[in-house]
PDB file of C-alpha atoms in Angstrom:
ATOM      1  CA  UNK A   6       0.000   0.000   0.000  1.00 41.00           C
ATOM      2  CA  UNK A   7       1.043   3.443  -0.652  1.00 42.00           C
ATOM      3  CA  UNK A   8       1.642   5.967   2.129  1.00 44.00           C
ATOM      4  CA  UNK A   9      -0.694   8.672   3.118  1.00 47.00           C
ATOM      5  CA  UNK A  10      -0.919  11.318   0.671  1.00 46.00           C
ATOM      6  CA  UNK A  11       0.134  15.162   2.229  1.00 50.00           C
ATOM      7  CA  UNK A  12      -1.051  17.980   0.497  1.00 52.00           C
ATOM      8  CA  UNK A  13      -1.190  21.692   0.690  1.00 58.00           C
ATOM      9  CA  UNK A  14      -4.559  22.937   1.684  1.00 58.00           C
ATOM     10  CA  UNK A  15      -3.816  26.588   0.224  1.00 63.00           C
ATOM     11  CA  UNK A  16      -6.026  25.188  -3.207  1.00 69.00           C
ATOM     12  CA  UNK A  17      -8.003  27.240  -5.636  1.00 73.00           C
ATOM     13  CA  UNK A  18     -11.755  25.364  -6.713  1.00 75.00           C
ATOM     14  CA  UNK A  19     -11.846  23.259  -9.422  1.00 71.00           C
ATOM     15  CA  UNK A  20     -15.171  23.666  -9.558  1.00 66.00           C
ATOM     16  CA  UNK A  21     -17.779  25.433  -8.927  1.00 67.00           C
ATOM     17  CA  UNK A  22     -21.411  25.868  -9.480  1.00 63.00           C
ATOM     18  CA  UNK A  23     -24.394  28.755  -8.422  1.00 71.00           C
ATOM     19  CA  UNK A  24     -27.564  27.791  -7.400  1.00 66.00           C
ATOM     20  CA  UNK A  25     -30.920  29.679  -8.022  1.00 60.00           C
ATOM     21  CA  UNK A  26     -33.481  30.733  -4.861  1.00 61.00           C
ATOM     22  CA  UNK A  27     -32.977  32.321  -1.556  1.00 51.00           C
ATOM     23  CA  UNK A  28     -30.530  29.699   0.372  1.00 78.00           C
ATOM     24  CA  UNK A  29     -29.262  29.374   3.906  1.00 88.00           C
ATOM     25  CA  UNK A  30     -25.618  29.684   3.232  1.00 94.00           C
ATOM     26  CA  UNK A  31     -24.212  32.304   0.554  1.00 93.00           C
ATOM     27  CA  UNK A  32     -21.751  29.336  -0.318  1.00 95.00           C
ATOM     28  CA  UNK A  33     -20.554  25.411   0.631  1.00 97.00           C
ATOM     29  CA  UNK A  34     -17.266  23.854   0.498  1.00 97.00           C
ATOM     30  CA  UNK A  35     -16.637  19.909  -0.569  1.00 96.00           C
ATOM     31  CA  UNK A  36     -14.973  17.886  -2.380  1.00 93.00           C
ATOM     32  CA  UNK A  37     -14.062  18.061  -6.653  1.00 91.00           C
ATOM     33  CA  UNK A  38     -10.828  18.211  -8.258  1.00 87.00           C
ATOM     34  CA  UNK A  39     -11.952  18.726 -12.166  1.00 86.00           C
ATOM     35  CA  UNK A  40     -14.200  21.244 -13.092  1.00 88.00           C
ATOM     36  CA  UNK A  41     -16.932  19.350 -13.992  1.00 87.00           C
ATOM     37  CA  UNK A  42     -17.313  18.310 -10.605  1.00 89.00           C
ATOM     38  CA  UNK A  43     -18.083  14.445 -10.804  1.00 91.00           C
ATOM     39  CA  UNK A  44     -17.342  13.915  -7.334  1.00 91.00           C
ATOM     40  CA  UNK A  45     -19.936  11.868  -4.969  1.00 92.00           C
ATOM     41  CA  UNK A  46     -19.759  15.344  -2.956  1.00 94.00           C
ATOM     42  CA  UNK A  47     -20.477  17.356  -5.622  1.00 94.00           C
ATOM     43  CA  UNK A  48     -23.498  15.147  -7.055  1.00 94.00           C
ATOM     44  CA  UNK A  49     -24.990  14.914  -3.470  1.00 96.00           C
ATOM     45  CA  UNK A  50     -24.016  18.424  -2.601  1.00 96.00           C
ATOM     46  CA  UNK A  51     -26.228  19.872  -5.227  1.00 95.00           C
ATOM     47  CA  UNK A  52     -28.810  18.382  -4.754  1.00 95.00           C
ATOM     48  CA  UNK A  53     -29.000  19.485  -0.771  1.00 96.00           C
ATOM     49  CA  UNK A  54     -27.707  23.175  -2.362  1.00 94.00           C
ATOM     50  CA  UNK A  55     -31.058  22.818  -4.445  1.00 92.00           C
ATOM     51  CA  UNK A  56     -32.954  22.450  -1.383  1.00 92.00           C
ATOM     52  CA  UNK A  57     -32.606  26.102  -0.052  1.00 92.00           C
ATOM     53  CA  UNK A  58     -29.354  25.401   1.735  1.00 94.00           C
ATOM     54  CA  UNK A  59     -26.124  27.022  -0.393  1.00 94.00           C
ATOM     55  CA  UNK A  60     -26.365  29.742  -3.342  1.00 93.00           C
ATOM     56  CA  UNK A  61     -23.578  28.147  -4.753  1.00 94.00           C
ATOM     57  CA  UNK A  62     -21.284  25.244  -4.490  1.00 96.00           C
ATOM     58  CA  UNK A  63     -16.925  24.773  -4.796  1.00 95.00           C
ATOM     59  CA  UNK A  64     -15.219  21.877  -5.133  1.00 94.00           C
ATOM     60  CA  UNK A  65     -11.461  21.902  -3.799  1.00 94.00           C
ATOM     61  CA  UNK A  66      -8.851  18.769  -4.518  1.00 89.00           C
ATOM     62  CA  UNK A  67      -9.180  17.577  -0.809  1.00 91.00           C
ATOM     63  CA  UNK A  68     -11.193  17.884   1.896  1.00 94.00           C
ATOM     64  CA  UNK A  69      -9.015  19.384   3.873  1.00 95.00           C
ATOM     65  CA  UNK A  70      -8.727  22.790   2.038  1.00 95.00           C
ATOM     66  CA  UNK A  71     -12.284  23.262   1.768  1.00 96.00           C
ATOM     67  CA  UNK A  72     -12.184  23.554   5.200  1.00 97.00           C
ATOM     68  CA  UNK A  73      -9.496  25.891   5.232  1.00 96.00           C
ATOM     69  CA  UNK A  74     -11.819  28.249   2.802  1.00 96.00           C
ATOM     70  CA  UNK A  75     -14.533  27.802   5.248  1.00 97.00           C
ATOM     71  CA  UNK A  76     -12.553  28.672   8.156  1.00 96.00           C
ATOM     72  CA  UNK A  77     -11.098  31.591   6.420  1.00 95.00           C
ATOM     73  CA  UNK A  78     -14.744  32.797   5.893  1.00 95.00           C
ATOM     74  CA  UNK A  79     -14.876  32.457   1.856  1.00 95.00           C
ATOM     75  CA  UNK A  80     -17.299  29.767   2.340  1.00 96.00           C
ATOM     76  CA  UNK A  81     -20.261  29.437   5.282  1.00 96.00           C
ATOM     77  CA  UNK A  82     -20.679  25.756   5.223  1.00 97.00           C
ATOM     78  CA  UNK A  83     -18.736  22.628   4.744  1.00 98.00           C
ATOM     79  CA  UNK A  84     -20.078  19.199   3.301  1.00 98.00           C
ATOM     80  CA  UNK A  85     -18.043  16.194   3.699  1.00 97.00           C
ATOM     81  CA  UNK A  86     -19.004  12.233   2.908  1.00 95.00           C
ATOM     82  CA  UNK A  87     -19.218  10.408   6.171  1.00 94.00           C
ATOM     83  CA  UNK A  88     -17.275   7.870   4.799  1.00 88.00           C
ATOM     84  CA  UNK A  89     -14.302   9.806   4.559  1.00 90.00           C
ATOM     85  CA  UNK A  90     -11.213   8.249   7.347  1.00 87.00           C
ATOM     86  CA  UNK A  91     -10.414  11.767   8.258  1.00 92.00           C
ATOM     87  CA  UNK A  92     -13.560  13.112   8.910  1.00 96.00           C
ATOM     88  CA  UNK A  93     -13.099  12.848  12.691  1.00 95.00           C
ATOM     89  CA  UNK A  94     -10.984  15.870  12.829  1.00 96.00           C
ATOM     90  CA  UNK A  95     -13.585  18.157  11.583  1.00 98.00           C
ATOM     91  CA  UNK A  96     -15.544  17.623  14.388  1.00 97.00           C
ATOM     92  CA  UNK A  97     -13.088  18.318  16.865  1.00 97.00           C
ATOM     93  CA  UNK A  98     -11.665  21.742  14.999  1.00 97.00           C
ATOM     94  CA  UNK A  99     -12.928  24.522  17.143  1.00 97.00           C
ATOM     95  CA  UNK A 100     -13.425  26.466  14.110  1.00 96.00           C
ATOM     96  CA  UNK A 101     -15.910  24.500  12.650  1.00 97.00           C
ATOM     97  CA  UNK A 102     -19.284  22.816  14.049  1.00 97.00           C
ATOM     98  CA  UNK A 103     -21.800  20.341  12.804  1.00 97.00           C
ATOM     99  CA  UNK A 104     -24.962  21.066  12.426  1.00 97.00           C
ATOM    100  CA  UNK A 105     -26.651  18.947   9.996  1.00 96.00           C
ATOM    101  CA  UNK A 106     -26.114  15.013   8.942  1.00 97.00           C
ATOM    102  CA  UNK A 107     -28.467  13.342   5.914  1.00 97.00           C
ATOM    103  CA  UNK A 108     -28.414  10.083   4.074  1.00 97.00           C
ATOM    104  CA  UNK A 109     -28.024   9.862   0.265  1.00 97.00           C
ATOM    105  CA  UNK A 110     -27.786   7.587  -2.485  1.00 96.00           C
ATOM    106  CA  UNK A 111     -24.338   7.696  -4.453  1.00 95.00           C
ATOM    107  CA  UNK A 112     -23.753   6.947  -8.168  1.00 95.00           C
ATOM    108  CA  UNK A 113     -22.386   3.379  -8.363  1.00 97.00           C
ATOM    109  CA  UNK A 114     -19.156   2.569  -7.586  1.00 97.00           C
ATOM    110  CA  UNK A 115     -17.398   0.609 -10.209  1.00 96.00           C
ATOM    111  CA  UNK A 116     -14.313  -1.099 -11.302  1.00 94.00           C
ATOM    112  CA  UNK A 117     -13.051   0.264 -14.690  1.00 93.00           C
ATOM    113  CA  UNK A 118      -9.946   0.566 -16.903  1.00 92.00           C
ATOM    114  CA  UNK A 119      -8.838   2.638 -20.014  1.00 89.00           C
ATOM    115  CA  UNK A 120     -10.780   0.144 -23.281  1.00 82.00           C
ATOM    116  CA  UNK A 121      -7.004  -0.827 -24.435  1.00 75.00           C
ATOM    117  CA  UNK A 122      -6.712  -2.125 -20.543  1.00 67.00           C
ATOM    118  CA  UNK A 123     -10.445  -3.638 -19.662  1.00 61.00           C
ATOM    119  CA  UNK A 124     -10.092  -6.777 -21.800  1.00 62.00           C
ATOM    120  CA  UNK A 125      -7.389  -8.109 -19.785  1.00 57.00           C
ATOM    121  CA  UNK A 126      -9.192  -8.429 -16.176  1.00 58.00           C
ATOM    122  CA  UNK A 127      -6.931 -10.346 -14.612  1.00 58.00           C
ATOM    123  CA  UNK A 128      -3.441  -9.146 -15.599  1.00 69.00           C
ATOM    124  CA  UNK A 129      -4.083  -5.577 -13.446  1.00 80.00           C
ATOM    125  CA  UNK A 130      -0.585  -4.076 -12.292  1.00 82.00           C
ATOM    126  CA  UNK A 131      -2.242  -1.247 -10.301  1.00 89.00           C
ATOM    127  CA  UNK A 132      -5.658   0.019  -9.254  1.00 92.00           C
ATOM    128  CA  UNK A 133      -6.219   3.401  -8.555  1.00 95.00           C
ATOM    129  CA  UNK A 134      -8.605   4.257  -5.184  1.00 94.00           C
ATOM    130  CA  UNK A 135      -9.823   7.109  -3.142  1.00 89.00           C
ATOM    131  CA  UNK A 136      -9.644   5.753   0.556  1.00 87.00           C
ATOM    132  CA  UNK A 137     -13.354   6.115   1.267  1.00 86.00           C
ATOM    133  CA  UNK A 138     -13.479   2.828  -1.199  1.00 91.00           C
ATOM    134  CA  UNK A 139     -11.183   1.239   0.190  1.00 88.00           C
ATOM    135  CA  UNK A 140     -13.050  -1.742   1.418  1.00 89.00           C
ATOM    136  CA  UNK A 141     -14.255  -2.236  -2.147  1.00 92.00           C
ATOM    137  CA  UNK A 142     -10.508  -3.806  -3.041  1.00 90.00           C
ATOM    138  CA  UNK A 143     -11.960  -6.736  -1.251  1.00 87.00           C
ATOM    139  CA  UNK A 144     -15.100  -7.003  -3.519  1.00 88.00           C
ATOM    140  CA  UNK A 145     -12.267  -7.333  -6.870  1.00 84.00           C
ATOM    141  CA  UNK A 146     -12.537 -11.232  -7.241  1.00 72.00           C
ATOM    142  CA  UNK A 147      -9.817 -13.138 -10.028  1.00 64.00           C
ATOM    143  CA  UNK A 148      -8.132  -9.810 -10.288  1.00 65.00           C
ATOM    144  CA  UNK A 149      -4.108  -9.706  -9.254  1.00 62.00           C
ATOM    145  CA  UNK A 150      -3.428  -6.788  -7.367  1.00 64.00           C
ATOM    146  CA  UNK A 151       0.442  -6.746  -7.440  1.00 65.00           C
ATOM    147  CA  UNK A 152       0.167  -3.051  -6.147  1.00 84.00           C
ATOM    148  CA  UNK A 153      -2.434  -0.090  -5.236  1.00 90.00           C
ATOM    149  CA  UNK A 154      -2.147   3.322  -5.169  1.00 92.00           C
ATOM    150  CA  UNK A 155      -4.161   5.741  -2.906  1.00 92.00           C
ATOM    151  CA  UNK A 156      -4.858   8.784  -4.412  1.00 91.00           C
ATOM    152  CA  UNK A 157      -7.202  11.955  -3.161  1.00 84.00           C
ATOM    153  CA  UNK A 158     -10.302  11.685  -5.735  1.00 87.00           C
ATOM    154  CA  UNK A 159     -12.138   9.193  -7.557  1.00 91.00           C
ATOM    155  CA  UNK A 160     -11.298  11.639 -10.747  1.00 90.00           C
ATOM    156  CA  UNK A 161      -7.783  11.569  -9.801  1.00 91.00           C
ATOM    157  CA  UNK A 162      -8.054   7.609  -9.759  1.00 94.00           C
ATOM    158  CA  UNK A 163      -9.346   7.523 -13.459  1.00 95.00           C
ATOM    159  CA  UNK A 164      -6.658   9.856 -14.602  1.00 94.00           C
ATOM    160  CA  UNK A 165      -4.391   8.068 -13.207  1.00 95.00           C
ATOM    161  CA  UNK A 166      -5.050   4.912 -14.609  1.00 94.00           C
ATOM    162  CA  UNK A 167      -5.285   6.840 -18.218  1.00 93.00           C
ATOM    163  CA  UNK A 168      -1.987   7.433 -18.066  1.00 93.00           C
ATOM    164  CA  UNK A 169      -0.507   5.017 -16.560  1.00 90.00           C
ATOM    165  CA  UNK A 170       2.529   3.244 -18.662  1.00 80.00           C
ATOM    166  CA  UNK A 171       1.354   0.051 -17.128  1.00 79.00           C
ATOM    167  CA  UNK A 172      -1.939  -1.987 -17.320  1.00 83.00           C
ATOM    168  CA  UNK A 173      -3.849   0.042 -14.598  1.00 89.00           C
ATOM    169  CA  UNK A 174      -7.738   0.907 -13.706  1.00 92.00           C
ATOM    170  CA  UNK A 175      -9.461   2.591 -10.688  1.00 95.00           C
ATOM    171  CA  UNK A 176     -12.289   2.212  -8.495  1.00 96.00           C
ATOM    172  CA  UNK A 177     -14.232   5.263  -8.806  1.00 96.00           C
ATOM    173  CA  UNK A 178     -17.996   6.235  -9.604  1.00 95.00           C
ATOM    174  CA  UNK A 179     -19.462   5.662 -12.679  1.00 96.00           C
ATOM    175  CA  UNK A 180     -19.892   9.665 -13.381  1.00 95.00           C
ATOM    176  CA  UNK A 181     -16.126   9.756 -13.288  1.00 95.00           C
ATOM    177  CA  UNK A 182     -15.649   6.490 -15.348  1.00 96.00           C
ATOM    178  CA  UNK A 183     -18.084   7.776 -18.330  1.00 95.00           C
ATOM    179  CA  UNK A 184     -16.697  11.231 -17.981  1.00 95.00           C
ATOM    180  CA  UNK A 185     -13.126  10.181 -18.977  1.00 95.00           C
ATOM    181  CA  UNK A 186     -13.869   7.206 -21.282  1.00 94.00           C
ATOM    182  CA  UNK A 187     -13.195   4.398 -19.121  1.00 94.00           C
ATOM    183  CA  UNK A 188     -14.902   1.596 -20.255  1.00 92.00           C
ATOM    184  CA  UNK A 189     -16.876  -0.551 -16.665  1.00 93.00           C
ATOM    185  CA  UNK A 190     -15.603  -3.817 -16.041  1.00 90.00           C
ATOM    186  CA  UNK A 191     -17.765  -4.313 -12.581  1.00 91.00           C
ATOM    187  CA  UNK A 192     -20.235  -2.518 -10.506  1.00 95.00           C
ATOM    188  CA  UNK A 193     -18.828  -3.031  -6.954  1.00 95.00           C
ATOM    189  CA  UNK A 194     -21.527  -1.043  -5.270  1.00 95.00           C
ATOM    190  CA  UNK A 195     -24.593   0.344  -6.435  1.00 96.00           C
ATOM    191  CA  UNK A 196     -26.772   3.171  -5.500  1.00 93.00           C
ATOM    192  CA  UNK A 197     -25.067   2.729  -2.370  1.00 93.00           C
ATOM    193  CA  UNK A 198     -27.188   5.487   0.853  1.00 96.00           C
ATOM    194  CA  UNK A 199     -23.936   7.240   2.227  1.00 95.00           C
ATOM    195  CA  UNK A 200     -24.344   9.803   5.132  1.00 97.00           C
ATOM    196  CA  UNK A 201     -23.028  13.506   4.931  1.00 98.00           C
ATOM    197  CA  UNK A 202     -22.456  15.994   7.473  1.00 98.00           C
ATOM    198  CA  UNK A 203     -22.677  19.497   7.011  1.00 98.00           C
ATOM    199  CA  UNK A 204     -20.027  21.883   9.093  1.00 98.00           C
ATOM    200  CA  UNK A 205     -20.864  25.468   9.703  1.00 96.00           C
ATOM    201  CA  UNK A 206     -17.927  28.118  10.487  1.00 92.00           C
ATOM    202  CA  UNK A 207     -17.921  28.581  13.983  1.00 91.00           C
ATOM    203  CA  UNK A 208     -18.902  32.070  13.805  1.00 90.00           C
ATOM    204  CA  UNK A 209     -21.157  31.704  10.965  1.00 84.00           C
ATOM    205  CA  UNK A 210     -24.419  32.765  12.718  1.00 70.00           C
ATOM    206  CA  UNK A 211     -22.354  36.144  14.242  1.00 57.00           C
ATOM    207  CA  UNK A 212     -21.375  37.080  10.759  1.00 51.00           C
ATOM    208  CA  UNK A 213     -24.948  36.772   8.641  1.00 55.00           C
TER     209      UNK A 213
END
């Protein structure tokens, strides 16, 4: 296994999106590192934006520096996926609370590989994976993982494979896999209810 990944958190958005009506927070923070979003966040997080809750919605490389941007006070509101392994630390930053936790349904999670890599299923030199999926390695039957890599996004995981110089793929979500090409060798979870939790600055109800 790869070691953990350590990043700057000073990040422009990659993406970025404004909604329409009169919302509770002028803007939310998650997760997206391409600019058409195609993050779980950012699918999920638009659809609770929708509901009266954001104006507008940015999506930074990790979660990490969209709390930063919240923090700093260019954002009001932070989503992040409950299944996210670092997660913990939000809720103990004193500069962030959380006020608000919902279930939703993901897009599938799949296996998939650049088309000149899918037909050979078995022969895998790497796989690509965000550690929220994780657990889904063990779902892989027949396929030889000589080595994994952990990388921050499931967009960064399909990129990576793309380019790889080997015979790679990634676990990511099928948004991500049709966005770049990748052709789906297996759904390894589908539709799967994932809970989020919303983080407001700490001082977010002084500043309105």
């Amino acid at each position: 296994m790869s070691t953990e990944l350590h990043i700057p958190t000073n990040m422009d958005p990659a993406f970025c999106m404004e909604i329409d009506g009169v919302p509770r927070y002028r803007s939310a923070a998650t997760l997206a590192d391409d600019p058409a979003g195609l993050t779980c966040s950012v699918t999920v997080g638009l659809e609770w934006a929708a509901r009266g809750r954001a104006g507008a919605l940015f999506g930074y490389p990790i979660f990490e520096a969209a709390a930063e941007k919240v923090k700093a006070g260019k954002h009001d509101a932070l989503l992040v996926a409950g299944a996210y392994p670092e997660i913990r630390a939000f809720f103990f930053d004193p500069a962030l609370r959380a006020v608000e936790a919902f279930v939703a349904p993901i897009p599938d999670m799949v296996l998939a590989a650049p088309a000149q890599n899918a037909k050979k299923y078995t022969e895998f030199a790497k796989i690509y994976y965000h550690p929220a999926t994780y657990k889904l390695l063990e779902l892989i039957d027949g396929v030889s993982l000589k080595e994994t890599e952990q990388v921050t996004s499931n967009s960064l995981a399909c990129r990576r494979a793309m380019v790889d110089s080997g015979h790679a793929a990634a676990i990511t979500n099928v948004t991500c896999a049709e966005h770049y090409g990748l052709n789906v060798i297996d759904v390894l979870s589908a539709g799967t209810p994932m809970s989020f939790v919303v983080f407001e600055r700490a001082d977010y109800a002084d500043g309105q």
